[in-house]
PDB file of C-alpha atoms in Angstrom:
ATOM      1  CA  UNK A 685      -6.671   5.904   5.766  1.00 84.00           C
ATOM      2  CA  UNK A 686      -5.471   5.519   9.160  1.00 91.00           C
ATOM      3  CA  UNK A 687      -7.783   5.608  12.139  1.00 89.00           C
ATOM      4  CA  UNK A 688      -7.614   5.514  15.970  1.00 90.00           C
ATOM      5  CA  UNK A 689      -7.591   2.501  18.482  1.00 89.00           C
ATOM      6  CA  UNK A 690     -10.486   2.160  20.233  1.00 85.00           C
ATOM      7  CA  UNK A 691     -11.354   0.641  23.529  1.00 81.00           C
ATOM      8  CA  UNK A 692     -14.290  -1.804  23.329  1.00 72.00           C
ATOM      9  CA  UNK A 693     -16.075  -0.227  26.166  1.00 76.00           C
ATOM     10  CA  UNK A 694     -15.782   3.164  25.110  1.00 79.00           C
ATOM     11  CA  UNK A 695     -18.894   5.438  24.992  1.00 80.00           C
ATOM     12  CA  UNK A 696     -18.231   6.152  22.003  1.00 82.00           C
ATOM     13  CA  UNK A 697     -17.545   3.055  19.666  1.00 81.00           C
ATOM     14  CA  UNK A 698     -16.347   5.455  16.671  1.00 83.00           C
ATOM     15  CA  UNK A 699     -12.756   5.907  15.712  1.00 85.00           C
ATOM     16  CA  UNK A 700     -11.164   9.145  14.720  1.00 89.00           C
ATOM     17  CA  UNK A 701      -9.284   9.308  11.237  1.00 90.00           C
ATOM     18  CA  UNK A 702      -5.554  10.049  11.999  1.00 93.00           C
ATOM     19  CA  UNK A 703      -3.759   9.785   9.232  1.00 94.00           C
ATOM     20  CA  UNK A 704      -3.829   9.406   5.458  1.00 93.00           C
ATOM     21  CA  UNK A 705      -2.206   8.036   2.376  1.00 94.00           C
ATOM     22  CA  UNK A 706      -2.643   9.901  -0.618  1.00 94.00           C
ATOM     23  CA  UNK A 707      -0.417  10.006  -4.087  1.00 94.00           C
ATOM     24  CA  UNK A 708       0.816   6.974  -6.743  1.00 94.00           C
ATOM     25  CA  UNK A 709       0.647   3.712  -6.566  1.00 91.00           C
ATOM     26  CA  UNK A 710      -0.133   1.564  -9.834  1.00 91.00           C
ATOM     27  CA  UNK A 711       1.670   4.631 -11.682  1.00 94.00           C
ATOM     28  CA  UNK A 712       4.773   2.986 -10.666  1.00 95.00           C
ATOM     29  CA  UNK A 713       5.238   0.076 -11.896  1.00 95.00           C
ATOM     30  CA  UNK A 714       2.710   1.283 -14.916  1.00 95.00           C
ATOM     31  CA  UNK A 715       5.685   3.425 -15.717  1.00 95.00           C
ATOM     32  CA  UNK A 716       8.368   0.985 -15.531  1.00 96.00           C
ATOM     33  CA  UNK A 717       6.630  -1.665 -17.972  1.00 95.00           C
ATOM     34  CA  UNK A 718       6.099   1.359 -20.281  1.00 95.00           C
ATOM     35  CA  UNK A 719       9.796   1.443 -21.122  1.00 94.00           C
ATOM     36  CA  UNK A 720       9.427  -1.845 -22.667  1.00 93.00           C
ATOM     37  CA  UNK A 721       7.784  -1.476 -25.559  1.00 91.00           C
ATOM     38  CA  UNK A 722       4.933  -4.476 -24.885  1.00 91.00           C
ATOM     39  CA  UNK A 723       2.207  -2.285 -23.554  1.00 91.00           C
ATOM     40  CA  UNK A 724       0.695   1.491 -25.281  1.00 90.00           C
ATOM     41  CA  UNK A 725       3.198   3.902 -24.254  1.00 87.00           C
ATOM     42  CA  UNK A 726       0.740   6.406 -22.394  1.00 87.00           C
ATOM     43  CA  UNK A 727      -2.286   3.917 -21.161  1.00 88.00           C
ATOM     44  CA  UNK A 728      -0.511   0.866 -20.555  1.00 89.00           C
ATOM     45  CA  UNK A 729      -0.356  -1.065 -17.403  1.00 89.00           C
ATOM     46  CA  UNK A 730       1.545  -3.463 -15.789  1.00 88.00           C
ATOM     47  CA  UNK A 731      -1.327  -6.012 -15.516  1.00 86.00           C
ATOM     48  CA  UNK A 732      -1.432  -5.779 -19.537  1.00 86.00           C
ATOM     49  CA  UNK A 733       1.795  -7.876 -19.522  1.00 88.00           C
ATOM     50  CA  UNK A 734       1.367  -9.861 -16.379  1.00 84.00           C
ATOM     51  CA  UNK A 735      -2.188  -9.847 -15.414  1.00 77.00           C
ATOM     52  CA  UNK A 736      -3.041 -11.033 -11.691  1.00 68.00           C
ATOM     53  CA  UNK A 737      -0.228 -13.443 -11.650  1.00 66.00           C
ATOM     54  CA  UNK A 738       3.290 -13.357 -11.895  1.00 61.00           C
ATOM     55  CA  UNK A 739       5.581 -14.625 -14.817  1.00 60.00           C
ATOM     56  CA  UNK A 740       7.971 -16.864 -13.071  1.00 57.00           C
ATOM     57  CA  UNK A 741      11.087 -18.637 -15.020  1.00 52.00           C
ATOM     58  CA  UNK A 742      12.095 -20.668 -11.936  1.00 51.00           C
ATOM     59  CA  UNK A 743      14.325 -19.549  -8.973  1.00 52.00           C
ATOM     60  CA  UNK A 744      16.589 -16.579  -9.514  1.00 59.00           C
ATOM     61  CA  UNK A 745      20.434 -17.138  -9.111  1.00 61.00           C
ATOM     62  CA  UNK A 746      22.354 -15.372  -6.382  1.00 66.00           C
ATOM     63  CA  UNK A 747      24.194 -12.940  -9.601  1.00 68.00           C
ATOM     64  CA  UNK A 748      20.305 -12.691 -10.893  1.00 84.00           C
ATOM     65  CA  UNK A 749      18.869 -11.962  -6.988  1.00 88.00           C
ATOM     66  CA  UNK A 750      21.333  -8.962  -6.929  1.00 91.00           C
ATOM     67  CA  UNK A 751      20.610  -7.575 -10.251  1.00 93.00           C
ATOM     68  CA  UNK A 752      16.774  -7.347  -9.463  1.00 94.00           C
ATOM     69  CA  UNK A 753      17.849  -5.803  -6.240  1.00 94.00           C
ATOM     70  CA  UNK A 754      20.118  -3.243  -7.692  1.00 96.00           C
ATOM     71  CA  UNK A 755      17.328  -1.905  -9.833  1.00 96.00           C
ATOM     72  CA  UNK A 756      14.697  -2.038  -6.642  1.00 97.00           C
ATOM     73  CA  UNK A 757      17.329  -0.033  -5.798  1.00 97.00           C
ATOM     74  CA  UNK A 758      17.618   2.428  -8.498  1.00 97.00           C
ATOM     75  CA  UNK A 759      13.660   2.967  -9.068  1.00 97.00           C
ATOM     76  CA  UNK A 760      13.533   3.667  -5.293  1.00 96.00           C
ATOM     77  CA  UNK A 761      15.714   6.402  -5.619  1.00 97.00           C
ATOM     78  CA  UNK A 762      13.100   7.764  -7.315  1.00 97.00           C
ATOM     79  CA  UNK A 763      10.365   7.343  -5.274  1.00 97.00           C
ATOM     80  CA  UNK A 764       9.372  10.019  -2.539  1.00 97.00           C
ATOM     81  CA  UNK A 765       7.281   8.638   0.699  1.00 97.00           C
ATOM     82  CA  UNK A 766       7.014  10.477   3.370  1.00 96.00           C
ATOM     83  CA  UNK A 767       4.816  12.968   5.593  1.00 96.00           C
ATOM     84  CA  UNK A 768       3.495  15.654   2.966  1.00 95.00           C
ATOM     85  CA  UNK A 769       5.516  18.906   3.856  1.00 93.00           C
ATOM     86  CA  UNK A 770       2.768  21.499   4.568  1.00 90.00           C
ATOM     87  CA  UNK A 771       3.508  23.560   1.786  1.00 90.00           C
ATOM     88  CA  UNK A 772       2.809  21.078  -1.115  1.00 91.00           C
ATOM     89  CA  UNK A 773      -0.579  21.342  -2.685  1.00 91.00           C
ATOM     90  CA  UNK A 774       0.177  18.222  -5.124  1.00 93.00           C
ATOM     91  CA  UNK A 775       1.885  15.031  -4.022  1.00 95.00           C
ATOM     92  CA  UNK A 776       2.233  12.911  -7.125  1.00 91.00           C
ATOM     93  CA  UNK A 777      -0.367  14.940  -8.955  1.00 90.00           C
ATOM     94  CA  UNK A 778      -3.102  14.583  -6.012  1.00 91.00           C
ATOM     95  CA  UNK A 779      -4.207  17.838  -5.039  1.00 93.00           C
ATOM     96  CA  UNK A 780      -3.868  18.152  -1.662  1.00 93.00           C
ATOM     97  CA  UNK A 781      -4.250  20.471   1.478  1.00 92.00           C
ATOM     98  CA  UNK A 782      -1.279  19.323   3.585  1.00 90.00           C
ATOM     99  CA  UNK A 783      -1.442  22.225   6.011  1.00 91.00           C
ATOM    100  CA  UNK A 784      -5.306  21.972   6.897  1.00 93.00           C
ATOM    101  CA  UNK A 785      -4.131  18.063   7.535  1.00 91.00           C
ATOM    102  CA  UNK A 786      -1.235  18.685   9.911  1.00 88.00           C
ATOM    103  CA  UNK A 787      -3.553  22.130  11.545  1.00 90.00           C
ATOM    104  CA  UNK A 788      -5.991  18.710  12.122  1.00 91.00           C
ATOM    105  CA  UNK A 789      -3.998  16.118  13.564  1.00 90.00           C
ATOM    106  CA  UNK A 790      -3.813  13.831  10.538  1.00 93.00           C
ATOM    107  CA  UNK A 791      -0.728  12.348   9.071  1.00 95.00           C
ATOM    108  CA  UNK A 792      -1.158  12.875   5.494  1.00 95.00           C
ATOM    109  CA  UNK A 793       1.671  10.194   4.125  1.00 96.00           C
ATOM    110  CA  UNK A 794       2.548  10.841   0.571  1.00 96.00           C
ATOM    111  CA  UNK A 795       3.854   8.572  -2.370  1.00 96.00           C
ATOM    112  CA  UNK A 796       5.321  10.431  -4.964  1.00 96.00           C
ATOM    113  CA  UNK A 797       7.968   9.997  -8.115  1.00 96.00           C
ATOM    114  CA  UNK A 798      10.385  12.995  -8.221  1.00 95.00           C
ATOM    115  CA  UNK A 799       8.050  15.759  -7.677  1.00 94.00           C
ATOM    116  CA  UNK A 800       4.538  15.451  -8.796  1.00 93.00           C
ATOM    117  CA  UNK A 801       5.421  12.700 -11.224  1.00 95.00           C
ATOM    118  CA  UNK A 802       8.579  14.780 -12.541  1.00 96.00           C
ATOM    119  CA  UNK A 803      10.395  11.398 -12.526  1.00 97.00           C
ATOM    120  CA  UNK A 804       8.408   8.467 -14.310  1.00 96.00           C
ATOM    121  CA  UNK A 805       9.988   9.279 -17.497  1.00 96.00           C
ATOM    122  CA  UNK A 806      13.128   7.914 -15.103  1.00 97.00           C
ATOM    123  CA  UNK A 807      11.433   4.600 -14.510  1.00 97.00           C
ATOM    124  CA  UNK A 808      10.198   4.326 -18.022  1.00 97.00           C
ATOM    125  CA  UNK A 809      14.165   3.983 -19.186  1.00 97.00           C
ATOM    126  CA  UNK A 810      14.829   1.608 -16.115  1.00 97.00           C
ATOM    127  CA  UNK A 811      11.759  -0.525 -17.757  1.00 96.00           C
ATOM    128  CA  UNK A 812      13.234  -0.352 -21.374  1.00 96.00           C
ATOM    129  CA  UNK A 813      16.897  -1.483 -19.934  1.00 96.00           C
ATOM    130  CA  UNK A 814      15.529  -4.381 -18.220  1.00 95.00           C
ATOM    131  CA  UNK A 815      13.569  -5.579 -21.231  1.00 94.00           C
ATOM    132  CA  UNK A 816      16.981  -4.970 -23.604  1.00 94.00           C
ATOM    133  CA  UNK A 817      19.150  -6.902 -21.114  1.00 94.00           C
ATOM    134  CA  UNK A 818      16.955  -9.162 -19.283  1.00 92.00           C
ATOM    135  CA  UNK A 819      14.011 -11.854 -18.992  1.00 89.00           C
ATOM    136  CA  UNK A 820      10.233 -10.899 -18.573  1.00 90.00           C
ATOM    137  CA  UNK A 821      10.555 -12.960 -15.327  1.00 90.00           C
ATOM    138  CA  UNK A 822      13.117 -10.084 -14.149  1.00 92.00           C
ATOM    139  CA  UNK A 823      10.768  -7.455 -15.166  1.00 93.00           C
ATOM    140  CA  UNK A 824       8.290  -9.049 -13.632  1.00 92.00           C
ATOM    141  CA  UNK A 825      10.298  -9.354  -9.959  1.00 93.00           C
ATOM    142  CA  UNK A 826      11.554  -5.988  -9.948  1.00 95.00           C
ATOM    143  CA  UNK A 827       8.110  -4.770 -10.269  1.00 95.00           C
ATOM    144  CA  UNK A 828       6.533  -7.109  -7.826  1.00 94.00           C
ATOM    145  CA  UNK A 829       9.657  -6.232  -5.256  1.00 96.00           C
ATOM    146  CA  UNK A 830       9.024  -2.080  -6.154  1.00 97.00           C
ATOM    147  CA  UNK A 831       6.046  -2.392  -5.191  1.00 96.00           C
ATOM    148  CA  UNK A 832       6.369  -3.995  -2.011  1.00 96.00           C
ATOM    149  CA  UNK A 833       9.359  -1.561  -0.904  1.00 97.00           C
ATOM    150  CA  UNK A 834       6.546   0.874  -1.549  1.00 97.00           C
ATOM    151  CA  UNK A 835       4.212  -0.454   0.659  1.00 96.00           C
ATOM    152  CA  UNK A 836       6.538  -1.058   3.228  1.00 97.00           C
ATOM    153  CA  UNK A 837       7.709   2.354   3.145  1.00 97.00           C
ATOM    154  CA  UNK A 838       4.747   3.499   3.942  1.00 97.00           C
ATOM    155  CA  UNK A 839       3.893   1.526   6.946  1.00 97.00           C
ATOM    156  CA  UNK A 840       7.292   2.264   8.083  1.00 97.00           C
ATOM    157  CA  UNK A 841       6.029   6.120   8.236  1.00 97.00           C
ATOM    158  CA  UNK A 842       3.328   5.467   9.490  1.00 96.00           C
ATOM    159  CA  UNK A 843       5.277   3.372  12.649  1.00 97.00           C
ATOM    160  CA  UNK A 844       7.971   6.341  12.959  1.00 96.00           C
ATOM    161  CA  UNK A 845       4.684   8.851  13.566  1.00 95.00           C
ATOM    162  CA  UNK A 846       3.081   6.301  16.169  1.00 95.00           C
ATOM    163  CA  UNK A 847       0.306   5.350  14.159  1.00 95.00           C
ATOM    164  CA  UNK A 848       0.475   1.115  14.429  1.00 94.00           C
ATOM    165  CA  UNK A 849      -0.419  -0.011  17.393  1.00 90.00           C
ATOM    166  CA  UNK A 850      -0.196  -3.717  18.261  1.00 89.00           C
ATOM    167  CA  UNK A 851      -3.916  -3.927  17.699  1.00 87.00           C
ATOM    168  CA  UNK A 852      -4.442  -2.362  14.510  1.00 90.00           C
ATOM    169  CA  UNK A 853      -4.714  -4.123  10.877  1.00 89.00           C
ATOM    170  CA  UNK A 854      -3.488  -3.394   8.176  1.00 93.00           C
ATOM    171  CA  UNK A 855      -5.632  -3.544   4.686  1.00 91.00           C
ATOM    172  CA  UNK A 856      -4.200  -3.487   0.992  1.00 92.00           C
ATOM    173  CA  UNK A 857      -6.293  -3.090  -1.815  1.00 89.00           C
ATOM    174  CA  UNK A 858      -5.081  -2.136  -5.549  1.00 85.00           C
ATOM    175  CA  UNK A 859      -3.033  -3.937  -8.145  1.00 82.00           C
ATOM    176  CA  UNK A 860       0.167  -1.857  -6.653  1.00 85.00           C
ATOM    177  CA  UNK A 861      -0.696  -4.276  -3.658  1.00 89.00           C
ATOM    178  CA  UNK A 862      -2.408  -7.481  -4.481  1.00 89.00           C
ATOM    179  CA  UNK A 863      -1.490  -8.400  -8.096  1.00 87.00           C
ATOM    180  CA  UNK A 864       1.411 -11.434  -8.895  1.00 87.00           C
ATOM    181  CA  UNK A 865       3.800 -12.265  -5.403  1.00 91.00           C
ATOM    182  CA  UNK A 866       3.426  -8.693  -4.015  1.00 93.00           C
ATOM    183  CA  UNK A 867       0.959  -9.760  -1.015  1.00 94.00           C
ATOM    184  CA  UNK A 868       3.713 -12.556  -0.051  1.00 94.00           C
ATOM    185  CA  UNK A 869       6.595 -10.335   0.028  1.00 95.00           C
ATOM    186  CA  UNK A 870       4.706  -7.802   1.816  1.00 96.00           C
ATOM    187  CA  UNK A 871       3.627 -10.033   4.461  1.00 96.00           C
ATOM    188  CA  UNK A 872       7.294 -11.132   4.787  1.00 96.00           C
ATOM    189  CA  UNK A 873       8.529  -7.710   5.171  1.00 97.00           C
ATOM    190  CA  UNK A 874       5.561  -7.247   8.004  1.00 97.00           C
ATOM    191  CA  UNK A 875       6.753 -10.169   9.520  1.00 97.00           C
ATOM    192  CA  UNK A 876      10.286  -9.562   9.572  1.00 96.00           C
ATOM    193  CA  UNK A 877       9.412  -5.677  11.438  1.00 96.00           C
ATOM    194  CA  UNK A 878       8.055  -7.637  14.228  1.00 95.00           C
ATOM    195  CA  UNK A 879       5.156  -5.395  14.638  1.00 95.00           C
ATOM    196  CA  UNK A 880       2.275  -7.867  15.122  1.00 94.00           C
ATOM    197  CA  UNK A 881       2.427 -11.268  17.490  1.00 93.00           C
ATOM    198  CA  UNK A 882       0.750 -13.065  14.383  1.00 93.00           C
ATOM    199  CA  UNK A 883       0.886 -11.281  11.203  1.00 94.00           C
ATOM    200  CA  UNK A 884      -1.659 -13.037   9.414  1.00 93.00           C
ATOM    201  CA  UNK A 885      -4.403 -12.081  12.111  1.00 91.00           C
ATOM    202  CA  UNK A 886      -3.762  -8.429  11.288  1.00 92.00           C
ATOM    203  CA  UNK A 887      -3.032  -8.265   7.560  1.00 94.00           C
ATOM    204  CA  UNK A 888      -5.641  -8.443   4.816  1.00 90.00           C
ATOM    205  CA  UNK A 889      -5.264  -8.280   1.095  1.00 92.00           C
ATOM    206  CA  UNK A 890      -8.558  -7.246  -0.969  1.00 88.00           C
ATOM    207  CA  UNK A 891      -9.453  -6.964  -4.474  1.00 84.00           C
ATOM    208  CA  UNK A 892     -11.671  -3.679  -4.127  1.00 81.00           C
ATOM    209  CA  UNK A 893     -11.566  -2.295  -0.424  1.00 79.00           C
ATOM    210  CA  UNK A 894     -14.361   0.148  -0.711  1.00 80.00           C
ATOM    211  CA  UNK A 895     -16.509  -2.546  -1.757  1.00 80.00           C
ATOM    212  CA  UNK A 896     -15.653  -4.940   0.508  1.00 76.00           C
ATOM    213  CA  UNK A 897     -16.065  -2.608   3.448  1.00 74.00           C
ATOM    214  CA  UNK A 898     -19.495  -1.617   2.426  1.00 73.00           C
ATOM    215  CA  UNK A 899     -20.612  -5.152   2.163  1.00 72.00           C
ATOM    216  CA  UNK A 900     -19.360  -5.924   5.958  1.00 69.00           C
ATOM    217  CA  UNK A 901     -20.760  -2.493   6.742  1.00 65.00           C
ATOM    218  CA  UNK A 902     -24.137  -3.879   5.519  1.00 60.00           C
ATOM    219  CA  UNK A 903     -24.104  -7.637   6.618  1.00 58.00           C
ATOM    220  CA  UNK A 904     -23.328  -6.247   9.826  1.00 60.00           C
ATOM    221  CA  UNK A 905     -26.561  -3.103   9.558  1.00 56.00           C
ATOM    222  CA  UNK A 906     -28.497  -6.660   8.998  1.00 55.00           C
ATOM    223  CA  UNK A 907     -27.430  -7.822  11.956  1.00 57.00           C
ATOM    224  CA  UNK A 908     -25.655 -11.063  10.073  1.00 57.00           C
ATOM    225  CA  UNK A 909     -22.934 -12.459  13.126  1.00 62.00           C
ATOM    226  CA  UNK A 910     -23.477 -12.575  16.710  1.00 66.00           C
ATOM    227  CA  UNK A 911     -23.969  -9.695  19.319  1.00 66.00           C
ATOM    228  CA  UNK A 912     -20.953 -10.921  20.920  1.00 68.00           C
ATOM    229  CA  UNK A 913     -19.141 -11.853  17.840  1.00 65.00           C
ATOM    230  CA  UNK A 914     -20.271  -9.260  15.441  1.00 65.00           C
ATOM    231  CA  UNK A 915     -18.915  -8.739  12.044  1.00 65.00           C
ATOM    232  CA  UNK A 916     -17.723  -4.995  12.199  1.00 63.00           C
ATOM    233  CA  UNK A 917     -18.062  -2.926  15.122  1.00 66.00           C
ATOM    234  CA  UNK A 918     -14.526  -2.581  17.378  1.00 69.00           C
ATOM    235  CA  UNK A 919     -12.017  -5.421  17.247  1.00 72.00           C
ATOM    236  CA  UNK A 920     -12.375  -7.755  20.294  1.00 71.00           C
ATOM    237  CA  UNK A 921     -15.769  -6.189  21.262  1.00 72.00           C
ATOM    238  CA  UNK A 922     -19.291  -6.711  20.898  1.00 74.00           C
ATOM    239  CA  UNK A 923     -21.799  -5.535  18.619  1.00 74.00           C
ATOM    240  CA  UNK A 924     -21.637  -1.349  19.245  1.00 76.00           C
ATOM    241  CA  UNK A 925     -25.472  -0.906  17.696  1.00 75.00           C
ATOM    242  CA  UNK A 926     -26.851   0.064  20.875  1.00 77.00           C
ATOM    243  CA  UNK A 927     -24.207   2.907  21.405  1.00 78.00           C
ATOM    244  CA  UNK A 928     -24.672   4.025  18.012  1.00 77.00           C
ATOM    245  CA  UNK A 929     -28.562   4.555  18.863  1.00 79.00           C
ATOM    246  CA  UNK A 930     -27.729   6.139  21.978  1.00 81.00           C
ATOM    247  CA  UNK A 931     -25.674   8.259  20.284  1.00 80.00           C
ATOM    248  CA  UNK A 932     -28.170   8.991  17.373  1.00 76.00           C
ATOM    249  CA  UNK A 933     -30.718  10.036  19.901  1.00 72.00           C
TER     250      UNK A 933
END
């Protein structure tokens, strides 16, 4: 989710959700390593082949560097991200209530393949012609470099509706995120959109998200950090349990 800046002395120290992402993500490149054959045709993954690391077969020539990008290219075609239109109840076979979202105020950004899935059965085929006419290392790329145009996709509609501020950060949780070289190209393609003075103060890759942001939730409930350097609360400000009493009063 995407939620609202916050100025550290603000009565309030709570931040409004404004936007949303909602659709597929590890169904992607799931479907592509499908067409291959190596994985279980309707449960397989793409971590079944690569696990949390990437297969690398050393660095790719310029002729192999534009055949991975010409089938980036071709799965992206594929792949729908934008603001859900209002109408849709499904987006990539989430149900969804896009109108009650927009009537709201919250960007509800969608990632979907055809419509509602229709084309995965188009990836699978993309998968199966890599592994008939190339390495597992090019498999491997193409799925790592999907992914990030994916991700970057997103943020991008997310900048276009206003939503990334210079003081914001930006999570990624997931093996669609996190899994082989995706977190380095991502943070190249953050880098290269200029949208942060120092990327790596506002990016952060994370194994389970949920998790992890109920265990800083806690640490900081137990008053673990410093009032003035809290862990939690609004970024740059101190620790915002006394406003949060005052405001449960």
């Amino acid at each position: 989710r995407i939620t609202s800046d916050v100025p550290p002395d603000a009565e309030n120290p709570f931040a409004k959700t404004v936007g949303n992402f909602c659709g597929l993500a590890g169904a992607i490149p799931d479907a592509i390593v499908r067409g291959t054959g190596l994985v279980h045709q309707r449960t397989g993954t793409a971590l079944d082949i690569f696990g949390e690391h990437s297969i690398t077969g050393g660095l790719f020539s310029r002729s192999n560097r534009r055949i991975v990008d010409e089938l980036v290219d071709r799965c992206n075609e594929h792949i729908d991200i934008r603001i859900v239109p209002p109408e849709r109840d499904r987006f990539g076979r989430v149900p969804v209530n896009a109108r009650v979202a927009y009537e709201s105020g919250v960007a509800m950004i969608g990632c979907d393949c055809g419509e509602n899935s229709s084309d995965l059965p188009k990836l699978v085929e993309i998968g199966a012609e890599i592994h008939k006419n190339h390495s597992l290392p090019t498999l491997n790329e193409v799925v790592d470099r999907v992914c990030t145009r994916m991700a970057l996709r997103l943020i991008d509609v997310a900048v276009e509706q206003g939503l990334v501020l210079k003081n914001s950060s930006i999570g990624f949780t997931g093996r669609a995120a996190i899994s082989g070289r995706k977190p380095e190209y991502i943070l190249e393609g953050i880098t290269e959109r200029n949208l942060f003075d120092n990327p790596n103060d506002h990016v952060v890759f994370v194994d389970d998200g949920l998790a992890r942001g109920a265990a800083l939730m806690g640490r900081c409930m137990n008053s673990l950090g410093k009032p003035k350097n809290p862990i939690g609360g609004v970024r740059g400000g101190p620790c915002i349990m006394s406003r949060r009493i005052k405001i449960g009063k």
